mmCIF file of C-alpha atoms in Angstrom:
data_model
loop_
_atom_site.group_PDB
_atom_site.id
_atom_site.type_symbol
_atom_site.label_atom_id
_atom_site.label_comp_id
_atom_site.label_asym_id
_atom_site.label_seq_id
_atom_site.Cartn_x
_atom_site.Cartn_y
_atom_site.Cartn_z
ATOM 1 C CA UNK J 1 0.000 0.000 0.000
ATOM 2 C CA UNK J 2 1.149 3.177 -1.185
ATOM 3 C CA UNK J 3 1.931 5.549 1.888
ATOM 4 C CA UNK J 4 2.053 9.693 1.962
ATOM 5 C CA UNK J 5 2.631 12.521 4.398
ATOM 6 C CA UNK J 6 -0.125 14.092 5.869
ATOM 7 C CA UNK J 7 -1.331 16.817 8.306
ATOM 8 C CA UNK J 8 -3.977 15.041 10.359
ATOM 9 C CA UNK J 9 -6.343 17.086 12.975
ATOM 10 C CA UNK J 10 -7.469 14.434 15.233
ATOM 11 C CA UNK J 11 -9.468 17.120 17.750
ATOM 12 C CA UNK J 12 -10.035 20.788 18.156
ATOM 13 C CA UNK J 13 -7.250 22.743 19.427
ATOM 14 C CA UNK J 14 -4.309 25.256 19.097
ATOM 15 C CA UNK J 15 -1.929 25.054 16.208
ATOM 16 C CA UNK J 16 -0.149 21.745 17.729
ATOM 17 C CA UNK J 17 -3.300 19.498 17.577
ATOM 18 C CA UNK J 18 -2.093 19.211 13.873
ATOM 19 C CA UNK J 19 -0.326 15.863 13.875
ATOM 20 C CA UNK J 20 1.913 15.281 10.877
ATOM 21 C CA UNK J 21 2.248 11.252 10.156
ATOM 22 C CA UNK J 22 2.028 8.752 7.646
ATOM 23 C CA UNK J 23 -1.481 7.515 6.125
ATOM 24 C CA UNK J 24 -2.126 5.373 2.913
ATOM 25 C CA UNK J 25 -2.559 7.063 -0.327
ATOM 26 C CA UNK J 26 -6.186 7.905 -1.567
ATOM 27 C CA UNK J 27 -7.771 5.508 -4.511
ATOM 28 C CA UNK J 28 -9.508 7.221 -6.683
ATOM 29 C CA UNK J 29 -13.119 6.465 -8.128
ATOM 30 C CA UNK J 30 -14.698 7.196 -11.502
ATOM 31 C CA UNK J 31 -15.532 10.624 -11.004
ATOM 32 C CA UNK J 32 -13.025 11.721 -8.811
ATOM 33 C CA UNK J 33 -9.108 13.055 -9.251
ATOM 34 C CA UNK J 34 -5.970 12.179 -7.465
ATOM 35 C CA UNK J 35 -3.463 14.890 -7.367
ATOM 36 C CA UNK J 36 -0.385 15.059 -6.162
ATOM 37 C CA UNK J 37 -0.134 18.463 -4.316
ATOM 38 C CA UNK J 38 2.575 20.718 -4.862
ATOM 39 C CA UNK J 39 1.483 23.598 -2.522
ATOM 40 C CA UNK J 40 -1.256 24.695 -0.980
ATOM 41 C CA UNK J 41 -2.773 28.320 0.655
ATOM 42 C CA UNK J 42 -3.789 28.661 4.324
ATOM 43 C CA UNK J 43 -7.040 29.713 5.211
ATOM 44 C CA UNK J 44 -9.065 31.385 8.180
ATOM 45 C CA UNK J 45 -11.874 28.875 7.767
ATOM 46 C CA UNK J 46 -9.417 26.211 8.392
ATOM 47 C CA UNK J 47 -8.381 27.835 11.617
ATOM 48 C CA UNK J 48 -11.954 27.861 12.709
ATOM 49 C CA UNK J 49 -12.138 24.228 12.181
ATOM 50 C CA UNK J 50 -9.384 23.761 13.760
ATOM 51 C CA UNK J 51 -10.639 25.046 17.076
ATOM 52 C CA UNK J 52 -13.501 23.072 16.167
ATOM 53 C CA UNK J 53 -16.250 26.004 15.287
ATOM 54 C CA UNK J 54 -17.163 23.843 12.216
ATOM 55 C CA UNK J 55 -19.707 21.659 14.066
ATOM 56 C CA UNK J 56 -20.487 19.675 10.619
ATOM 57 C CA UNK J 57 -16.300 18.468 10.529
ATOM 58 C CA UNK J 58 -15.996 14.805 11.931
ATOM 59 C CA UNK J 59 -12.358 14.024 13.426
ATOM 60 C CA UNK J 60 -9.876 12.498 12.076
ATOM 61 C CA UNK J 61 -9.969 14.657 9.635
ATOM 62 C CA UNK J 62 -6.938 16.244 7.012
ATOM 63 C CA UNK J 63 -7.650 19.787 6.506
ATOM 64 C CA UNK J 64 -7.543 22.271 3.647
ATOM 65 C CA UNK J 65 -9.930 23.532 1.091
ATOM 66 C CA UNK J 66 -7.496 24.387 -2.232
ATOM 67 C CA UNK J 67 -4.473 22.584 -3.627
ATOM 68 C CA UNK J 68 -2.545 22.999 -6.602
ATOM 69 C CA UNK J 69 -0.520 20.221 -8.124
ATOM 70 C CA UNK J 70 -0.314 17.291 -10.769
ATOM 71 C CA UNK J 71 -2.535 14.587 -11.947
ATOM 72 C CA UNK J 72 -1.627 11.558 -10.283
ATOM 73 C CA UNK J 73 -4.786 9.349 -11.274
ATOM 74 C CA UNK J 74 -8.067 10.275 -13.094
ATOM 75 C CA UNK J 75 -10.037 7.181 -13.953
ATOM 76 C CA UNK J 76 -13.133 8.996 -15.785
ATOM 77 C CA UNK J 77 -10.440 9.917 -18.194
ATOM 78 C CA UNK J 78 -11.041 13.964 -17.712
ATOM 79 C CA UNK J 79 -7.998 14.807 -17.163
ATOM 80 C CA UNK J 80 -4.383 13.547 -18.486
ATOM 81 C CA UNK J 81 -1.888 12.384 -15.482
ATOM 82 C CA UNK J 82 0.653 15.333 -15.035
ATOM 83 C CA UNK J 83 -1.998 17.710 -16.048
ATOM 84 C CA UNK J 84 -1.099 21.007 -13.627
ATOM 85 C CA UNK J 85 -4.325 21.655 -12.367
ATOM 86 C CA UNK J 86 -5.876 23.412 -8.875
ATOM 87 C CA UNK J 87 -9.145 22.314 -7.215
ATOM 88 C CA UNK J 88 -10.915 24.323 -3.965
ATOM 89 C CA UNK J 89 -14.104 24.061 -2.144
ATOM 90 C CA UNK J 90 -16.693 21.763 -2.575
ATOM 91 C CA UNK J 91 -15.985 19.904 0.894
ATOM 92 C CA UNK J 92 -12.581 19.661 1.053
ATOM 93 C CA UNK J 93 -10.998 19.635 4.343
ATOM 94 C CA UNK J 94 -14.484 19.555 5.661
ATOM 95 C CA UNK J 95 -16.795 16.742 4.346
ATOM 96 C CA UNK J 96 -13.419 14.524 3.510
ATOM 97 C CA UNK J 97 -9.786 14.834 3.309
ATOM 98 C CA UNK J 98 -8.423 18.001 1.709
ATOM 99 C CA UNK J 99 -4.754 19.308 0.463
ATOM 100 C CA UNK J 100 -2.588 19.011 4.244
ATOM 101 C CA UNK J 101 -1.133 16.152 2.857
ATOM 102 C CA UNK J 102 1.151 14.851 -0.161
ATOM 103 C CA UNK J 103 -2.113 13.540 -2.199
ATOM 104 C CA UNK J 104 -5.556 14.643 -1.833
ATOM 105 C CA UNK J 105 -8.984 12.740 -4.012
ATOM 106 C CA UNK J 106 -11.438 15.572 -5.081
ATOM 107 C CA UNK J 107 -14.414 15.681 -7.320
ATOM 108 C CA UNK J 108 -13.441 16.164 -11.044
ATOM 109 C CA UNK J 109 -16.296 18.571 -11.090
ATOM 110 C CA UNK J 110 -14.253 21.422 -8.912
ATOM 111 C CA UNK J 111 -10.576 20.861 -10.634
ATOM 112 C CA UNK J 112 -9.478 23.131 -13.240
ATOM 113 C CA UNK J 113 -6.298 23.273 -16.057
ATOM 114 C CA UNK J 114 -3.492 25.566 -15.309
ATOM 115 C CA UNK J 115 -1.069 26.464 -18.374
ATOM 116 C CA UNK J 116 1.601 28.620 -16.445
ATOM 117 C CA UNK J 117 5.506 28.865 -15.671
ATOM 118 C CA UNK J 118 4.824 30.917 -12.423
ATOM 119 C CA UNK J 119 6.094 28.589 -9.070
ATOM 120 C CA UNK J 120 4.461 26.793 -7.225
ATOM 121 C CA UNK J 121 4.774 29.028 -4.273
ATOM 122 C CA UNK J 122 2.608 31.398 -6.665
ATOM 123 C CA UNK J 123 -0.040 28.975 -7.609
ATOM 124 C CA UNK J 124 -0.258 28.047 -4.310
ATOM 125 C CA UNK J 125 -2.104 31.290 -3.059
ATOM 126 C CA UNK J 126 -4.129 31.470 -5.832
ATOM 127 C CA UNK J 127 -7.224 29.021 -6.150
ATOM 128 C CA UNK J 128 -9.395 30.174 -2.911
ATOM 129 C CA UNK J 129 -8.399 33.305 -2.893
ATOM 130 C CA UNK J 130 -9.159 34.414 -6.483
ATOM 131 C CA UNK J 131 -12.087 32.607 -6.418
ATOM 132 C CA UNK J 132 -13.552 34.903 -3.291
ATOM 133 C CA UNK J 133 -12.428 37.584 -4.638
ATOM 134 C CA UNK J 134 -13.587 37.197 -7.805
ATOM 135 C CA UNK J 135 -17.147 36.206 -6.908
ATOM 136 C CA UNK J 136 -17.098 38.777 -3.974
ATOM 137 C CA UNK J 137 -16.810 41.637 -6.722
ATOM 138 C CA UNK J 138 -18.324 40.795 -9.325
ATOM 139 C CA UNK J 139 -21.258 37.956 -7.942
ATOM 140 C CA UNK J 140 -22.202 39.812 -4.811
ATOM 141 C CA UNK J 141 -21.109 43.204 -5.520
ATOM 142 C CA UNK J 142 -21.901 43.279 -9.235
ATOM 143 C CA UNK J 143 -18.369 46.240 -9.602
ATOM 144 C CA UNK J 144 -18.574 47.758 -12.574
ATOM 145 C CA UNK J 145 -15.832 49.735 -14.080
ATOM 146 C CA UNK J 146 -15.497 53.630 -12.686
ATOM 147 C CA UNK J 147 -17.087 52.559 -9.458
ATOM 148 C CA UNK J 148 -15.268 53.468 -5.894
ATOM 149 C CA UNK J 149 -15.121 50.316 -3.688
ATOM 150 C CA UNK J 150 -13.812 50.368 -0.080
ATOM 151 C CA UNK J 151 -12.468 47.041 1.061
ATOM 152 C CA UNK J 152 -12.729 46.545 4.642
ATOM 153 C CA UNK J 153 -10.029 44.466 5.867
ATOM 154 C CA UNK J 154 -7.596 45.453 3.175
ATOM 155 C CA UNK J 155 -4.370 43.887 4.249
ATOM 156 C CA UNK J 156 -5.871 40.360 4.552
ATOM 157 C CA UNK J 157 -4.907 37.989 1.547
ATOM 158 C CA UNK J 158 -8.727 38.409 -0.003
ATOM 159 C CA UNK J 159 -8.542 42.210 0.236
ATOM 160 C CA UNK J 160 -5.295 42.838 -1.481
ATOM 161 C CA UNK J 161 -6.337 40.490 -4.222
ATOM 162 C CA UNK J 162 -9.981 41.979 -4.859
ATOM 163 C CA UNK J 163 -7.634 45.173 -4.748
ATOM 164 C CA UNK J 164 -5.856 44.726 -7.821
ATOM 165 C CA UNK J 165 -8.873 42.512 -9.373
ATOM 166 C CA UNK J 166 -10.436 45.599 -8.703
ATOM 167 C CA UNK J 167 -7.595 48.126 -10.058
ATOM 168 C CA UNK J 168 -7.137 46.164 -12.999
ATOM 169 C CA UNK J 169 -11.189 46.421 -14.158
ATOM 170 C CA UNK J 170 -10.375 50.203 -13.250
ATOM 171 C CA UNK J 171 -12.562 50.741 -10.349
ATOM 172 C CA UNK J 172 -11.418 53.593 -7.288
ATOM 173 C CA UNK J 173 -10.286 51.528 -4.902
ATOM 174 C CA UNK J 174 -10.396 52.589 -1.405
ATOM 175 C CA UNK J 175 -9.241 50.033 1.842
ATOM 176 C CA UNK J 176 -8.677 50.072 5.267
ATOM 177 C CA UNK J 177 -5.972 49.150 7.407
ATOM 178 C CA UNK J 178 -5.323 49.095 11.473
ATOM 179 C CA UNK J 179 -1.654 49.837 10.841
ATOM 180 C CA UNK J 180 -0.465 52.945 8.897
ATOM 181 C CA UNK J 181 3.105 51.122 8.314
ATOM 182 C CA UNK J 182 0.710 48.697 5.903
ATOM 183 C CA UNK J 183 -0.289 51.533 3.841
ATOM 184 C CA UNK J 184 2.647 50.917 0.785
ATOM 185 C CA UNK J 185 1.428 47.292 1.073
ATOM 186 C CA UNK J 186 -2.154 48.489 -0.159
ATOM 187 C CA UNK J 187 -0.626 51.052 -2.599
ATOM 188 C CA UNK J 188 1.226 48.130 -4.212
ATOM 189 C CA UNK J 189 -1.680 46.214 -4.938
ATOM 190 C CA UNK J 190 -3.810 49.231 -6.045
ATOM 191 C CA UNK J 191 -5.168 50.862 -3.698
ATOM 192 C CA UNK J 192 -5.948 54.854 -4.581
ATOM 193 C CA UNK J 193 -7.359 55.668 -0.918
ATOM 194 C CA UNK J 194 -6.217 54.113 2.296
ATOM 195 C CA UNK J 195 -8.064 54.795 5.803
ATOM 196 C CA UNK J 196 -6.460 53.709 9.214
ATOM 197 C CA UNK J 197 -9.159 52.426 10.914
ATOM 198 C CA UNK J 198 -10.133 52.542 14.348
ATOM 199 C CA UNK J 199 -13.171 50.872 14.306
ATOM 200 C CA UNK J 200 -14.966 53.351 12.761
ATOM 201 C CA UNK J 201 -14.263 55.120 9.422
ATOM 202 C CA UNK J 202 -18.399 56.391 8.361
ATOM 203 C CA UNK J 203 -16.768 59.892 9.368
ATOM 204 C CA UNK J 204 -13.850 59.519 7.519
ATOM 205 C CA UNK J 205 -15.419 58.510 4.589
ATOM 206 C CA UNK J 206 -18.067 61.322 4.536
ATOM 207 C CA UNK J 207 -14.693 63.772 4.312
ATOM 208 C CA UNK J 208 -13.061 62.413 1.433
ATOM 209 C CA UNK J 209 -15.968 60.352 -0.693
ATOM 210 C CA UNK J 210 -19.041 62.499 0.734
ATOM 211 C CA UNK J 211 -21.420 60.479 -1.371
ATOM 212 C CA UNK J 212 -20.030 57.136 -0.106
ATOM 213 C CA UNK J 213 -18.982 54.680 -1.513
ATOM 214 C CA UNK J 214 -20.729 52.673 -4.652
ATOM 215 C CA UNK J 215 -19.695 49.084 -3.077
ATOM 216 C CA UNK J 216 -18.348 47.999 -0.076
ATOM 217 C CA UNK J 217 -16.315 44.560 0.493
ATOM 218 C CA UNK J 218 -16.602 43.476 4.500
ATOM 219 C CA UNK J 219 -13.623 41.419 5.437
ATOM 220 C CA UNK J 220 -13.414 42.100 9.058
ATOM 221 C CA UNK J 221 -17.238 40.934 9.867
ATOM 222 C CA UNK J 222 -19.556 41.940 12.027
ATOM 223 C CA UNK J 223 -17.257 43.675 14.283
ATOM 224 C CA UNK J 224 -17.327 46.748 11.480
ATOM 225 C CA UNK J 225 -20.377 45.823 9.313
ATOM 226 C CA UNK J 226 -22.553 48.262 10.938
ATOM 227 C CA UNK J 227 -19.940 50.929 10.205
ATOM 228 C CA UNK J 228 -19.368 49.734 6.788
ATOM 229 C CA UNK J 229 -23.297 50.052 5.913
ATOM 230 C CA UNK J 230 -22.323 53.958 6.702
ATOM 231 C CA UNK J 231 -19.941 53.880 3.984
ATOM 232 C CA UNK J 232 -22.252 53.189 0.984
ATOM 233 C CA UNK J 233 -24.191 55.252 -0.872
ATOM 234 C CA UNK J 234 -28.223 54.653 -1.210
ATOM 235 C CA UNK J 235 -28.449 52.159 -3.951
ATOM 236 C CA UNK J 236 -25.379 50.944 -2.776
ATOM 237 C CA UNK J 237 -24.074 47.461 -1.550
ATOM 238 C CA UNK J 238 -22.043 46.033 0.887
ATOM 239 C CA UNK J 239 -21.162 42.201 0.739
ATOM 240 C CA UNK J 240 -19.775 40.564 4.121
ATOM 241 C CA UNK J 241 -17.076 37.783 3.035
ATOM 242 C CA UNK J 242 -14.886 37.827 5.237
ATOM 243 C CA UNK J 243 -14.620 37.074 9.261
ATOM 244 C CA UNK J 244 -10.576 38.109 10.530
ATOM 245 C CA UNK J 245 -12.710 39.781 13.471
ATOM 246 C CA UNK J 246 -13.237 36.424 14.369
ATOM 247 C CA UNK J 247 -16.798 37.091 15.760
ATOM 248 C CA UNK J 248 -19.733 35.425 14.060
ATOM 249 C CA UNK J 249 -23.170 36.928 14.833
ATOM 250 C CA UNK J 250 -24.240 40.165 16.220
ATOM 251 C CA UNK J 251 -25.374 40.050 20.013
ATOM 252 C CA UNK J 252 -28.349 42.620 18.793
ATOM 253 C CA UNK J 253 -29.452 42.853 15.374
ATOM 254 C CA UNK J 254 -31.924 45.491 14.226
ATOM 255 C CA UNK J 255 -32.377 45.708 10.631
ATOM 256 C CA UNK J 256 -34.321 49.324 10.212
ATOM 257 C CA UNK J 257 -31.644 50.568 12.256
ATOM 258 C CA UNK J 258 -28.761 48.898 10.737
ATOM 259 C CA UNK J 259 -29.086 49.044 7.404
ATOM 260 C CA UNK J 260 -29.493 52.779 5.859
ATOM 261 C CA UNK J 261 -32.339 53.234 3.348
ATOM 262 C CA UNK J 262 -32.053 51.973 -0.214
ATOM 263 C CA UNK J 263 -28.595 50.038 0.742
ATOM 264 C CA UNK J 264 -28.161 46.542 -0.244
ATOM 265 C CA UNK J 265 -26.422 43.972 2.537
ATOM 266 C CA UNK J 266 -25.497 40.734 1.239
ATOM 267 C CA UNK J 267 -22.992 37.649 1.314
ATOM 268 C CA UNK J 268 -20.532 35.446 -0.295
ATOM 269 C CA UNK J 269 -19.891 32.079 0.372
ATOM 270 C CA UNK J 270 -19.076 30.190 -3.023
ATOM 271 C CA UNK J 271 -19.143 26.886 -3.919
ATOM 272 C CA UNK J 272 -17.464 24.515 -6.431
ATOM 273 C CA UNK J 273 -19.645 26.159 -9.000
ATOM 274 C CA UNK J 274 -18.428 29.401 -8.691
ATOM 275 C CA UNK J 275 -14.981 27.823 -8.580
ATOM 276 C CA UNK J 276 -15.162 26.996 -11.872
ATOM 277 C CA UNK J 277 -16.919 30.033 -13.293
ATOM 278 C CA UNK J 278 -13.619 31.702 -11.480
ATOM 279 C CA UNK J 279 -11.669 32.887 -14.580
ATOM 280 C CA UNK J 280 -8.349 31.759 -13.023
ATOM 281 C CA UNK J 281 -6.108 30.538 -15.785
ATOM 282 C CA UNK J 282 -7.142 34.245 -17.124
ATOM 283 C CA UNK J 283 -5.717 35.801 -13.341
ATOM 284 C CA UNK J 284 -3.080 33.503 -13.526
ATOM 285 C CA UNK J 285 -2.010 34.735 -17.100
ATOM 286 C CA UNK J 286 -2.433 38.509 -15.521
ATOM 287 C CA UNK J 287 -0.618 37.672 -12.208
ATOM 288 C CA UNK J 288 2.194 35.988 -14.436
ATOM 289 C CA UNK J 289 2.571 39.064 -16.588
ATOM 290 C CA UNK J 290 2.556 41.084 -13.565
ATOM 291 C CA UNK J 291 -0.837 43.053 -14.187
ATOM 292 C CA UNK J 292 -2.017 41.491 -10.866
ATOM 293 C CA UNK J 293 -0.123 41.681 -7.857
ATOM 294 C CA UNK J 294 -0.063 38.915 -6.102
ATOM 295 C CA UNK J 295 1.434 39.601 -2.169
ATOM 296 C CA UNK J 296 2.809 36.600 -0.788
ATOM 297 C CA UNK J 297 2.964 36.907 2.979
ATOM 298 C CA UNK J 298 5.168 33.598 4.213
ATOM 299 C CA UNK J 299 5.667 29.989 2.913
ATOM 300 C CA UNK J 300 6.029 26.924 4.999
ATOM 301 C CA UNK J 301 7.074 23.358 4.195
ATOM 302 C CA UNK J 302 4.149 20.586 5.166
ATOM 303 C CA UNK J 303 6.206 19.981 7.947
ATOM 304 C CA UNK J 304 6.006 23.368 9.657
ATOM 305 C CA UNK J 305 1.987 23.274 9.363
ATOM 306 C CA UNK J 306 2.153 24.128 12.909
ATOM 307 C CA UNK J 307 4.421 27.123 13.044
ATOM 308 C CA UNK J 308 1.985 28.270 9.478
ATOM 309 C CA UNK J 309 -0.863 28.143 11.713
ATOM 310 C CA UNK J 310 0.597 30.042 14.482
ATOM 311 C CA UNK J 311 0.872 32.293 11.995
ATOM 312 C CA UNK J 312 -2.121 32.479 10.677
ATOM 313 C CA UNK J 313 -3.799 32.875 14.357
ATOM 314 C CA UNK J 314 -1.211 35.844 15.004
ATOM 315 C CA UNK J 315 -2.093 37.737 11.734
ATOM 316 C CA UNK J 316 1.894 37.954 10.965
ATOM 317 C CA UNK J 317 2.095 37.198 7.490
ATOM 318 C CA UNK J 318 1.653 40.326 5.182
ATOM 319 C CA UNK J 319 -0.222 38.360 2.683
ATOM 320 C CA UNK J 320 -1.141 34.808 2.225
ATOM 321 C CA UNK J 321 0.461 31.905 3.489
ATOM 322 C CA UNK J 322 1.417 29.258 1.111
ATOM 323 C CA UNK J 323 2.504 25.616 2.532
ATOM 324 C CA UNK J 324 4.617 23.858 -0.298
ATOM 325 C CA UNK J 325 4.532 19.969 -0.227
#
């Protein structure tokens, strides 16, 4: 039996209830891909089920929800082995096994072709967090070129990507940022307008976009979605993605006060679907060219999944963390 390296959460915990051993390699079914994984992003979700707020995960359980790599095994025939491909979503890491490990067995429905020369370090960022951003702007948020979008949360991997997604389909593109020293880190992704924010940035806003803004991207949650629903303009929208505030719900909700007149609040929360309606051999091609920056906080080796987490849970990275296998 063909053995591989995996990370393995066993139960909730800190960073150190990741247990790196040996388990047998996946077989694949008709249907379903086996890729070898080459690298793989970090993401906050995978922290939360980590310290087991993702009541639907059943331990033992391999975590991560994207993977780049090489086809190792396709049975249905769909794809050729050694075809460079990434997968994300769909119940990986979650439902079964995901990319913390040499091998992961997905769906062929949520893998697509990559044609690139950028490394795998690169690639590795890419899948989740294009997709989110992607579908963020232009599923949720419907951007459309001239508009002025403030991304809440701006520093986080999502924001500075949805930045230069953003820049690139020449939208204004305003984001925040707790730290001024972060503020060439936004610039450099393509940000026009950066606020420091306290906590609260309506007034702000009112002084240098009195109008507010036409769309609003919350990364930070509900600890600043009241304030961000300040920031729009009537006819406006704000879409919640993101959660780095790490608080879930609101302890009092009430909608007529909340939400301004004539503003739009919604979500995004894609799925393998929109994973593959993600142009991302199209951002890849851009991000290889260098017409989309691509910010690269730290890279691990499988290995260190424990120090990556840490990480992750101390908001130290300056981008997003990539794990190469």
């Amino acid at each position: 039996m063909a053995m591989m390296k995996a990370a393995v959460l066993y139960e909730a915990g800190g960073p150190e209830a990741l247990k790196v051993e040996s388990r047998p390699v996946p077989i694949p079914e008709t249907g379903q891909i086996l890729i070898a994984v080459k690298a793989f992003g970090l993401n906050r979700s995978e922290l939360f089920t980590r310290q087991g707020l993702s009541p639907d995960v059943k331990f033992p359980r391999v975590l991560g929800i994207e993977a780049v790599g090489v086809v190792e095994q396709a049975p249905g025939n769909e794809f050729k082995t050694g075809d460079m491909v990434a997968t994300a979503m769909g119940g990986m890491g979650r439902q079964f096994d995901g990319s913390y490990a040499e091998y992961t067995c997905v769906p062929a429905r949520q893998v697509q072709t990559l044609k690139t020369s950028l490394g795998w370090d690169v690639l590795g960022s890419l899948p989740e967090m294009l997709q989110t951003s992607w579908g963020s702007l232009f599923k949720s948020l419907q951007l459309k070129e001239g508009e002025r979008l403030l991304i809440r949360g701006g520093t986080t991997s999502v924001g500075l990507a949805a930045a230069a997604i953003a820049k690139s389909r020449r939208a204004f593109v305003a984001a925040t940022t707790r730290r001024p020293d972060r503020e060439t880190l936004l610039r450099t992704s393509g940000v026009d307008q950066v606020f420091i924010d306290t906590g609260s940035i309506a007034e702000q806003v009112k002084v240098v976009c009195p109008g507010g803004f036409d769309k609003v991207l919350e990364l930070i949650g509900t600890t600043t979605l009241l304030d961000s629903l300040r920031c729009v303009k009537q006819r406006g929208i704000v879409c919640m993605t993101g959660m780095v505030g790490n608080k879930w719900s609101f302890d009092n909700f009430s909608p007529m006060d909340a939400i301004p007149t004539a503003v739009s609040l919604t979500t995004y929360d894609g799925g393998p679907e929109d994973f593959m309606l993600t142009p991302l051999d199209e951002l890849v091609e851009e991000a290889a060219a260098g017409r989309l920056h691509v910010q690269i906080g730290k890279t691990f080796r499988l290995d260190e999944i424990v120090e990556a987490h840490h990480c992750m849970e101390e908001n130290m990275a300056g981008g997003k963390i990539v794990v190469l296998v």
